[in-house]
């Protein structure tokens, strides 16, 4: 085979693979658009000011989802406040200090396994450890800790990848100017990698907001007549509220529009929180370039 023939064959294979990637992206976008359109058509009739600000009533067949919105926001954002520093610290240790030792390989193996554990297993762990053993009860704190462990692998992997993208020459230049390794990491490496680390926070936030299995035993309740007064109070959440309406509703015909409306509100909430995080990340990136 001549060099020209080989190059043409390689170019043709490249075009085929790019076409397959574009087709896969189009299928995903079509599926996402179809789901959003379906929920918008079915759930738009339930959206109103009362739906956003009222408590559920009449055995969940009337009212709104205000406590569910507040509970979902507190659970997801609270879990990120707990897990983000721990995930970044773990990534810094793995990439900057540990090298390629056996213990590092064991830690990375454990993180990979943790990422593949079903969320219901995290819920059962949270029930046995946080709720029962530590005595936190079914509470906002138990749910945040459970969600923090669930999203920890995402934060660690994304933070470590962001650290890999920082040129080694930056570290060497800082050390050559007399800075210690700790000063180099804190003042040079982490600020440069921080916008990329926020990407992991965004992914973890989206997953935490949509989880049901991890909170149904640790934080969420069927109904509560008031908003959480402290981190030791139980909460309602949008995913668990949808589960309750779909499985334990007394009048399925009346609750069906509320189910679609709740799903639509969950999408709006996740998209809104992600947009805020993305805007913050982009602002930090622009500030870093300046």
mmCIF file of C-alpha atoms in Angstrom:
data_model
loop_
_atom_site.group_PDB
_atom_site.id
_atom_site.type_symbol
_atom_site.label_atom_id
_atom_site.label_comp_id
_atom_site.label_asym_id
_atom_site.label_seq_id
_atom_site.Cartn_x
_atom_site.Cartn_y
_atom_site.Cartn_z
ATOM 1 C CA UNK A 1 0.000 0.000 0.000
ATOM 2 C CA UNK A 2 1.413 3.344 -1.031
ATOM 3 C CA UNK A 3 1.638 6.332 1.265
ATOM 4 C CA UNK A 4 -1.059 8.237 -0.654
ATOM 5 C CA UNK A 5 -3.461 5.286 -0.505
ATOM 6 C CA UNK A 6 -2.795 4.888 3.209
ATOM 7 C CA UNK A 7 -3.485 8.574 3.827
ATOM 8 C CA UNK A 8 -6.749 8.444 1.870
ATOM 9 C CA UNK A 9 -7.861 5.382 3.818
ATOM 10 C CA UNK A 10 -7.004 7.012 7.135
ATOM 11 C CA UNK A 11 -8.872 10.173 6.130
ATOM 12 C CA UNK A 12 -11.919 8.145 5.113
ATOM 13 C CA UNK A 13 -11.928 6.289 8.432
ATOM 14 C CA UNK A 14 -11.611 9.609 10.234
ATOM 15 C CA UNK A 15 -14.640 10.998 8.377
ATOM 16 C CA UNK A 16 -16.652 7.866 9.185
ATOM 17 C CA UNK A 17 -15.805 8.061 12.888
ATOM 18 C CA UNK A 18 -16.619 11.775 13.023
ATOM 19 C CA UNK A 19 -19.932 11.041 11.324
ATOM 20 C CA UNK A 20 -20.707 8.393 13.941
ATOM 21 C CA UNK A 21 -19.850 10.831 16.732
ATOM 22 C CA UNK A 22 -22.103 13.489 15.206
ATOM 23 C CA UNK A 23 -24.904 10.941 14.846
ATOM 24 C CA UNK A 24 -24.530 9.878 18.494
ATOM 25 C CA UNK A 25 -24.620 13.514 19.614
ATOM 26 C CA UNK A 26 -27.704 14.142 17.471
ATOM 27 C CA UNK A 27 -29.486 11.120 18.953
ATOM 28 C CA UNK A 28 -28.724 12.312 22.483
ATOM 29 C CA UNK A 29 -29.893 15.835 21.733
ATOM 30 C CA UNK A 30 -33.070 14.518 20.100
ATOM 31 C CA UNK A 31 -33.820 12.315 23.114
ATOM 32 C CA UNK A 32 -33.208 15.178 25.550
ATOM 33 C CA UNK A 33 -35.316 17.582 23.494
ATOM 34 C CA UNK A 34 -38.109 15.027 23.245
ATOM 35 C CA UNK A 35 -38.170 14.449 27.000
ATOM 36 C CA UNK A 36 -38.167 18.174 27.765
ATOM 37 C CA UNK A 37 -40.906 18.827 25.197
ATOM 38 C CA UNK A 38 -43.015 15.974 26.569
ATOM 39 C CA UNK A 39 -42.720 17.290 30.121
ATOM 40 C CA UNK A 40 -43.403 20.847 28.992
ATOM 41 C CA UNK A 41 -46.605 19.829 27.205
ATOM 42 C CA UNK A 42 -47.858 17.627 30.056
ATOM 43 C CA UNK A 43 -46.661 19.733 32.979
ATOM 44 C CA UNK A 44 -47.217 23.313 31.859
ATOM 45 C CA UNK A 45 -50.880 23.196 32.908
ATOM 46 C CA UNK A 46 -49.859 22.566 36.518
ATOM 47 C CA UNK A 47 -47.441 25.501 36.718
ATOM 48 C CA UNK A 48 -48.812 28.516 38.540
ATOM 49 C CA UNK A 49 -47.827 30.886 41.320
ATOM 50 C CA UNK A 50 -49.703 28.719 43.794
ATOM 51 C CA UNK A 51 -47.851 25.637 42.563
ATOM 52 C CA UNK A 52 -44.530 27.359 43.251
ATOM 53 C CA UNK A 53 -45.380 28.853 46.654
ATOM 54 C CA UNK A 54 -47.931 26.541 48.308
ATOM 55 C CA UNK A 55 -47.622 23.379 50.358
ATOM 56 C CA UNK A 56 -49.138 20.095 49.149
ATOM 57 C CA UNK A 57 -52.633 19.534 50.521
ATOM 58 C CA UNK A 58 -55.714 17.352 50.123
ATOM 59 C CA UNK A 59 -53.644 14.143 50.206
ATOM 60 C CA UNK A 60 -51.165 15.500 47.654
ATOM 61 C CA UNK A 61 -53.877 16.112 45.029
ATOM 62 C CA UNK A 62 -53.779 19.913 45.367
ATOM 63 C CA UNK A 63 -51.387 22.677 46.365
ATOM 64 C CA UNK A 64 -47.805 23.160 45.293
ATOM 65 C CA UNK A 65 -44.214 22.073 45.728
ATOM 66 C CA UNK A 66 -42.579 24.980 47.538
ATOM 67 C CA UNK A 67 -41.097 22.855 50.386
ATOM 68 C CA UNK A 68 -39.848 20.361 47.796
ATOM 69 C CA UNK A 69 -38.019 23.100 45.886
ATOM 70 C CA UNK A 70 -36.416 24.419 49.074
ATOM 71 C CA UNK A 71 -35.452 20.910 50.216
ATOM 72 C CA UNK A 72 -33.889 19.977 46.870
ATOM 73 C CA UNK A 73 -31.902 23.217 46.785
ATOM 74 C CA UNK A 74 -30.614 22.755 50.338
ATOM 75 C CA UNK A 75 -29.706 19.092 49.806
ATOM 76 C CA UNK A 76 -27.819 19.620 46.553
ATOM 77 C CA UNK A 77 -26.012 22.855 47.468
ATOM 78 C CA UNK A 78 -25.281 21.668 51.012
ATOM 79 C CA UNK A 79 -23.747 18.443 49.750
ATOM 80 C CA UNK A 80 -21.510 20.415 47.375
ATOM 81 C CA UNK A 81 -20.314 22.638 50.231
ATOM 82 C CA UNK A 82 -19.306 19.492 52.109
ATOM 83 C CA UNK A 83 -17.791 17.455 49.289
ATOM 84 C CA UNK A 84 -16.010 20.052 47.156
ATOM 85 C CA UNK A 85 -13.171 20.870 49.621
ATOM 86 C CA UNK A 86 -12.675 17.178 50.400
ATOM 87 C CA UNK A 87 -12.665 16.218 46.718
ATOM 88 C CA UNK A 88 -10.193 18.944 45.768
ATOM 89 C CA UNK A 89 -7.903 18.048 48.673
ATOM 90 C CA UNK A 90 -7.946 14.384 47.632
ATOM 91 C CA UNK A 91 -7.163 15.303 44.019
ATOM 92 C CA UNK A 92 -4.264 17.511 45.130
ATOM 93 C CA UNK A 93 -2.834 14.682 47.213
ATOM 94 C CA UNK A 94 -3.173 12.127 44.418
ATOM 95 C CA UNK A 95 -1.669 14.309 41.694
ATOM 96 C CA UNK A 96 0.850 16.493 43.515
ATOM 97 C CA UNK A 97 2.147 14.361 46.380
ATOM 98 C CA UNK A 98 1.425 10.647 46.150
ATOM 99 C CA UNK A 99 3.183 9.811 42.872
ATOM 100 C CA UNK A 100 2.562 6.305 41.525
ATOM 101 C CA UNK A 101 2.830 4.298 44.725
ATOM 102 C CA UNK A 102 0.797 1.227 45.542
ATOM 103 C CA UNK A 103 -1.417 3.115 47.972
ATOM 104 C CA UNK A 104 -2.189 5.634 45.227
ATOM 105 C CA UNK A 105 -3.274 2.860 42.894
ATOM 106 C CA UNK A 106 -5.458 1.435 45.649
ATOM 107 C CA UNK A 107 -7.073 4.826 46.275
ATOM 108 C CA UNK A 108 -7.779 5.344 42.570
ATOM 109 C CA UNK A 109 -9.198 1.813 42.336
ATOM 110 C CA UNK A 110 -11.495 2.569 45.270
ATOM 111 C CA UNK A 111 -12.627 5.841 43.703
ATOM 112 C CA UNK A 112 -13.429 4.064 40.429
ATOM 113 C CA UNK A 113 -15.449 1.427 42.263
ATOM 114 C CA UNK A 114 -17.238 4.089 44.287
ATOM 115 C CA UNK A 115 -18.317 5.817 41.073
ATOM 116 C CA UNK A 116 -20.081 2.649 39.911
ATOM 117 C CA UNK A 117 -22.055 1.927 43.099
ATOM 118 C CA UNK A 118 -25.849 2.333 42.645
ATOM 119 C CA UNK A 119 -27.368 5.250 44.504
ATOM 120 C CA UNK A 120 -29.681 3.012 46.532
ATOM 121 C CA UNK A 121 -26.590 1.448 48.138
ATOM 122 C CA UNK A 122 -25.480 4.900 49.261
ATOM 123 C CA UNK A 123 -28.962 5.410 50.681
ATOM 124 C CA UNK A 124 -28.762 2.198 52.704
ATOM 125 C CA UNK A 125 -25.268 3.139 53.898
ATOM 126 C CA UNK A 126 -26.515 6.564 54.947
ATOM 127 C CA UNK A 127 -29.424 4.946 56.780
ATOM 128 C CA UNK A 128 -27.202 2.563 58.723
ATOM 129 C CA UNK A 129 -24.306 4.957 59.419
ATOM 130 C CA UNK A 130 -25.527 8.554 59.512
ATOM 131 C CA UNK A 131 -29.149 8.011 60.543
ATOM 132 C CA UNK A 132 -28.743 5.101 62.962
ATOM 133 C CA UNK A 133 -25.118 4.793 64.088
ATOM 134 C CA UNK A 134 -24.342 8.522 64.383
ATOM 135 C CA UNK A 135 -27.871 9.300 65.573
ATOM 136 C CA UNK A 136 -28.496 12.112 63.081
ATOM 137 C CA UNK A 137 -31.924 10.740 62.231
ATOM 138 C CA UNK A 138 -33.766 11.338 58.992
ATOM 139 C CA UNK A 139 -32.546 14.877 58.475
ATOM 140 C CA UNK A 140 -31.073 17.374 56.086
ATOM 141 C CA UNK A 141 -27.597 16.657 57.467
ATOM 142 C CA UNK A 142 -27.875 12.914 56.847
ATOM 143 C CA UNK A 143 -29.021 13.557 53.287
ATOM 144 C CA UNK A 144 -26.236 16.056 52.577
ATOM 145 C CA UNK A 145 -23.565 13.690 53.892
ATOM 146 C CA UNK A 146 -24.958 10.802 51.849
ATOM 147 C CA UNK A 147 -25.092 12.887 48.678
ATOM 148 C CA UNK A 148 -21.583 14.168 49.400
ATOM 149 C CA UNK A 149 -20.208 10.613 49.406
ATOM 150 C CA UNK A 150 -22.205 9.785 46.274
ATOM 151 C CA UNK A 151 -20.762 12.708 44.285
ATOM 152 C CA UNK A 152 -17.232 12.469 45.701
ATOM 153 C CA UNK A 153 -15.782 10.420 42.778
ATOM 154 C CA UNK A 154 -17.024 12.988 40.240
ATOM 155 C CA UNK A 155 -15.370 15.840 42.147
ATOM 156 C CA UNK A 156 -12.076 13.982 42.606
ATOM 157 C CA UNK A 157 -11.754 12.832 38.988
ATOM 158 C CA UNK A 158 -12.616 16.247 37.544
ATOM 159 C CA UNK A 159 -10.316 18.096 39.944
ATOM 160 C CA UNK A 160 -7.431 15.749 39.217
ATOM 161 C CA UNK A 161 -7.927 16.153 35.471
ATOM 162 C CA UNK A 162 -7.874 19.935 35.916
ATOM 163 C CA UNK A 163 -4.585 19.662 37.796
ATOM 164 C CA UNK A 164 -3.093 17.575 34.972
ATOM 165 C CA UNK A 165 -3.828 20.377 32.510
ATOM 166 C CA UNK A 166 -1.629 22.852 34.376
ATOM 167 C CA UNK A 167 1.783 22.933 32.640
ATOM 168 C CA UNK A 168 4.625 21.476 34.674
ATOM 169 C CA UNK A 169 6.721 24.499 33.703
ATOM 170 C CA UNK A 170 4.495 26.689 35.878
ATOM 171 C CA UNK A 171 5.368 24.608 38.916
ATOM 172 C CA UNK A 172 9.054 24.604 38.054
ATOM 173 C CA UNK A 173 9.092 28.371 37.553
ATOM 174 C CA UNK A 174 7.449 28.946 40.912
ATOM 175 C CA UNK A 175 9.908 26.624 42.661
ATOM 176 C CA UNK A 176 12.803 28.322 40.896
ATOM 177 C CA UNK A 177 11.688 31.673 42.309
ATOM 178 C CA UNK A 178 11.971 30.309 45.831
ATOM 179 C CA UNK A 179 8.392 29.274 46.582
ATOM 180 C CA UNK A 180 7.825 26.070 48.469
ATOM 181 C CA UNK A 181 5.814 23.226 46.957
ATOM 182 C CA UNK A 182 2.826 24.062 49.172
ATOM 183 C CA UNK A 183 2.948 27.726 48.177
ATOM 184 C CA UNK A 184 3.173 26.713 44.514
ATOM 185 C CA UNK A 185 0.114 24.497 44.796
ATOM 186 C CA UNK A 186 -1.983 26.987 46.768
ATOM 187 C CA UNK A 187 -1.047 30.178 44.895
ATOM 188 C CA UNK A 188 -0.332 28.939 41.358
ATOM 189 C CA UNK A 189 -1.738 25.497 40.611
ATOM 190 C CA UNK A 190 -5.112 25.518 42.358
ATOM 191 C CA UNK A 191 -6.168 29.026 41.192
ATOM 192 C CA UNK A 192 -5.309 28.095 37.608
ATOM 193 C CA UNK A 193 -7.155 24.767 37.836
ATOM 194 C CA UNK A 194 -10.106 26.036 39.859
ATOM 195 C CA UNK A 195 -12.411 26.889 36.909
ATOM 196 C CA UNK A 196 -12.006 23.325 35.655
ATOM 197 C CA UNK A 197 -12.686 21.994 39.142
ATOM 198 C CA UNK A 198 -15.982 23.859 39.115
ATOM 199 C CA UNK A 199 -17.013 21.685 36.170
ATOM 200 C CA UNK A 200 -16.994 18.699 38.510
ATOM 201 C CA UNK A 201 -19.013 20.705 41.004
ATOM 202 C CA UNK A 202 -21.591 21.422 38.295
ATOM 203 C CA UNK A 203 -21.842 17.732 37.384
ATOM 204 C CA UNK A 204 -22.107 16.728 41.033
ATOM 205 C CA UNK A 205 -24.749 19.387 41.662
ATOM 206 C CA UNK A 206 -26.900 18.083 38.826
ATOM 207 C CA UNK A 207 -26.638 14.501 40.055
ATOM 208 C CA UNK A 208 -27.325 15.393 43.680
ATOM 209 C CA UNK A 209 -30.433 17.385 42.765
ATOM 210 C CA UNK A 210 -31.961 14.469 40.862
ATOM 211 C CA UNK A 211 -31.231 11.644 43.299
ATOM 212 C CA UNK A 212 -34.046 9.720 44.964
ATOM 213 C CA UNK A 213 -32.542 6.482 46.254
ATOM 214 C CA UNK A 214 -29.822 8.239 48.242
ATOM 215 C CA UNK A 215 -32.232 10.469 50.188
ATOM 216 C CA UNK A 216 -35.400 8.413 50.552
ATOM 217 C CA UNK A 217 -33.981 6.695 53.659
ATOM 218 C CA UNK A 218 -31.853 9.551 54.989
ATOM 219 C CA UNK A 219 -33.478 12.963 54.462
ATOM 220 C CA UNK A 220 -36.760 13.003 52.540
ATOM 221 C CA UNK A 221 -40.190 12.548 54.090
ATOM 222 C CA UNK A 222 -43.678 12.112 52.625
ATOM 223 C CA UNK A 223 -44.869 15.440 54.005
ATOM 224 C CA UNK A 224 -43.717 18.051 56.475
ATOM 225 C CA UNK A 225 -45.884 21.030 57.517
ATOM 226 C CA UNK A 226 -42.971 23.484 57.711
ATOM 227 C CA UNK A 227 -39.633 24.300 56.153
ATOM 228 C CA UNK A 228 -36.493 22.840 57.784
ATOM 229 C CA UNK A 229 -35.586 24.764 60.930
ATOM 230 C CA UNK A 230 -32.069 23.313 61.160
ATOM 231 C CA UNK A 231 -29.815 20.770 59.472
ATOM 232 C CA UNK A 232 -31.359 18.116 61.732
ATOM 233 C CA UNK A 233 -34.874 18.601 60.345
ATOM 234 C CA UNK A 234 -36.327 16.314 57.644
ATOM 235 C CA UNK A 235 -37.108 17.828 54.253
ATOM 236 C CA UNK A 236 -39.211 17.232 51.194
ATOM 237 C CA UNK A 237 -37.562 17.016 47.766
ATOM 238 C CA UNK A 238 -38.729 17.123 44.180
ATOM 239 C CA UNK A 239 -37.451 13.646 43.127
ATOM 240 C CA UNK A 240 -38.923 11.930 46.178
ATOM 241 C CA UNK A 241 -42.161 13.895 45.811
ATOM 242 C CA UNK A 242 -42.500 12.578 42.249
ATOM 243 C CA UNK A 243 -41.879 9.058 43.532
ATOM 244 C CA UNK A 244 -44.557 9.470 46.196
ATOM 245 C CA UNK A 245 -47.103 10.847 43.740
ATOM 246 C CA UNK A 246 -46.426 8.036 41.267
ATOM 247 C CA UNK A 247 -46.543 5.158 43.766
ATOM 248 C CA UNK A 248 -48.631 6.250 46.748
ATOM 249 C CA UNK A 249 -51.102 8.755 45.335
ATOM 250 C CA UNK A 250 -54.720 8.388 46.406
ATOM 251 C CA UNK A 251 -56.126 9.719 43.114
ATOM 252 C CA UNK A 252 -53.817 9.096 40.188
ATOM 253 C CA UNK A 253 -55.906 11.133 37.748
ATOM 254 C CA UNK A 254 -55.582 14.241 39.927
ATOM 255 C CA UNK A 255 -51.929 13.747 40.770
ATOM 256 C CA UNK A 256 -50.739 13.016 37.219
ATOM 257 C CA UNK A 257 -50.516 16.715 36.181
ATOM 258 C CA UNK A 258 -48.721 17.418 39.472
ATOM 259 C CA UNK A 259 -46.203 14.686 38.669
ATOM 260 C CA UNK A 260 -45.377 16.256 35.313
ATOM 261 C CA UNK A 261 -45.282 19.720 36.869
ATOM 262 C CA UNK A 262 -42.900 18.504 39.581
ATOM 263 C CA UNK A 263 -40.618 16.925 36.961
ATOM 264 C CA UNK A 264 -40.642 20.161 34.990
ATOM 265 C CA UNK A 265 -39.754 22.159 38.099
ATOM 266 C CA UNK A 266 -36.872 19.779 38.830
ATOM 267 C CA UNK A 267 -35.491 20.378 35.342
ATOM 268 C CA UNK A 268 -35.836 24.144 35.767
ATOM 269 C CA UNK A 269 -34.115 24.010 39.159
ATOM 270 C CA UNK A 270 -31.206 21.880 37.930
ATOM 271 C CA UNK A 271 -30.739 24.009 34.814
ATOM 272 C CA UNK A 272 -30.892 27.196 36.881
ATOM 273 C CA UNK A 273 -28.305 26.031 39.401
ATOM 274 C CA UNK A 274 -26.053 24.763 36.611
ATOM 275 C CA UNK A 275 -26.307 28.068 34.747
ATOM 276 C CA UNK A 276 -25.296 29.990 37.858
ATOM 277 C CA UNK A 277 -22.330 27.686 38.385
ATOM 278 C CA UNK A 278 -21.311 27.947 34.711
ATOM 279 C CA UNK A 279 -21.518 31.751 34.799
ATOM 280 C CA UNK A 280 -19.356 31.773 37.928
ATOM 281 C CA UNK A 281 -16.826 29.465 36.275
ATOM 282 C CA UNK A 282 -16.682 31.549 33.081
ATOM 283 C CA UNK A 283 -16.253 34.732 35.111
ATOM 284 C CA UNK A 284 -13.361 33.177 37.009
ATOM 285 C CA UNK A 285 -11.780 32.033 33.747
ATOM 286 C CA UNK A 286 -12.001 35.533 32.272
ATOM 287 C CA UNK A 287 -10.582 37.018 35.476
ATOM 288 C CA UNK A 288 -7.720 34.512 35.350
ATOM 289 C CA UNK A 289 -6.814 35.473 31.777
ATOM 290 C CA UNK A 290 -6.675 39.117 32.802
#
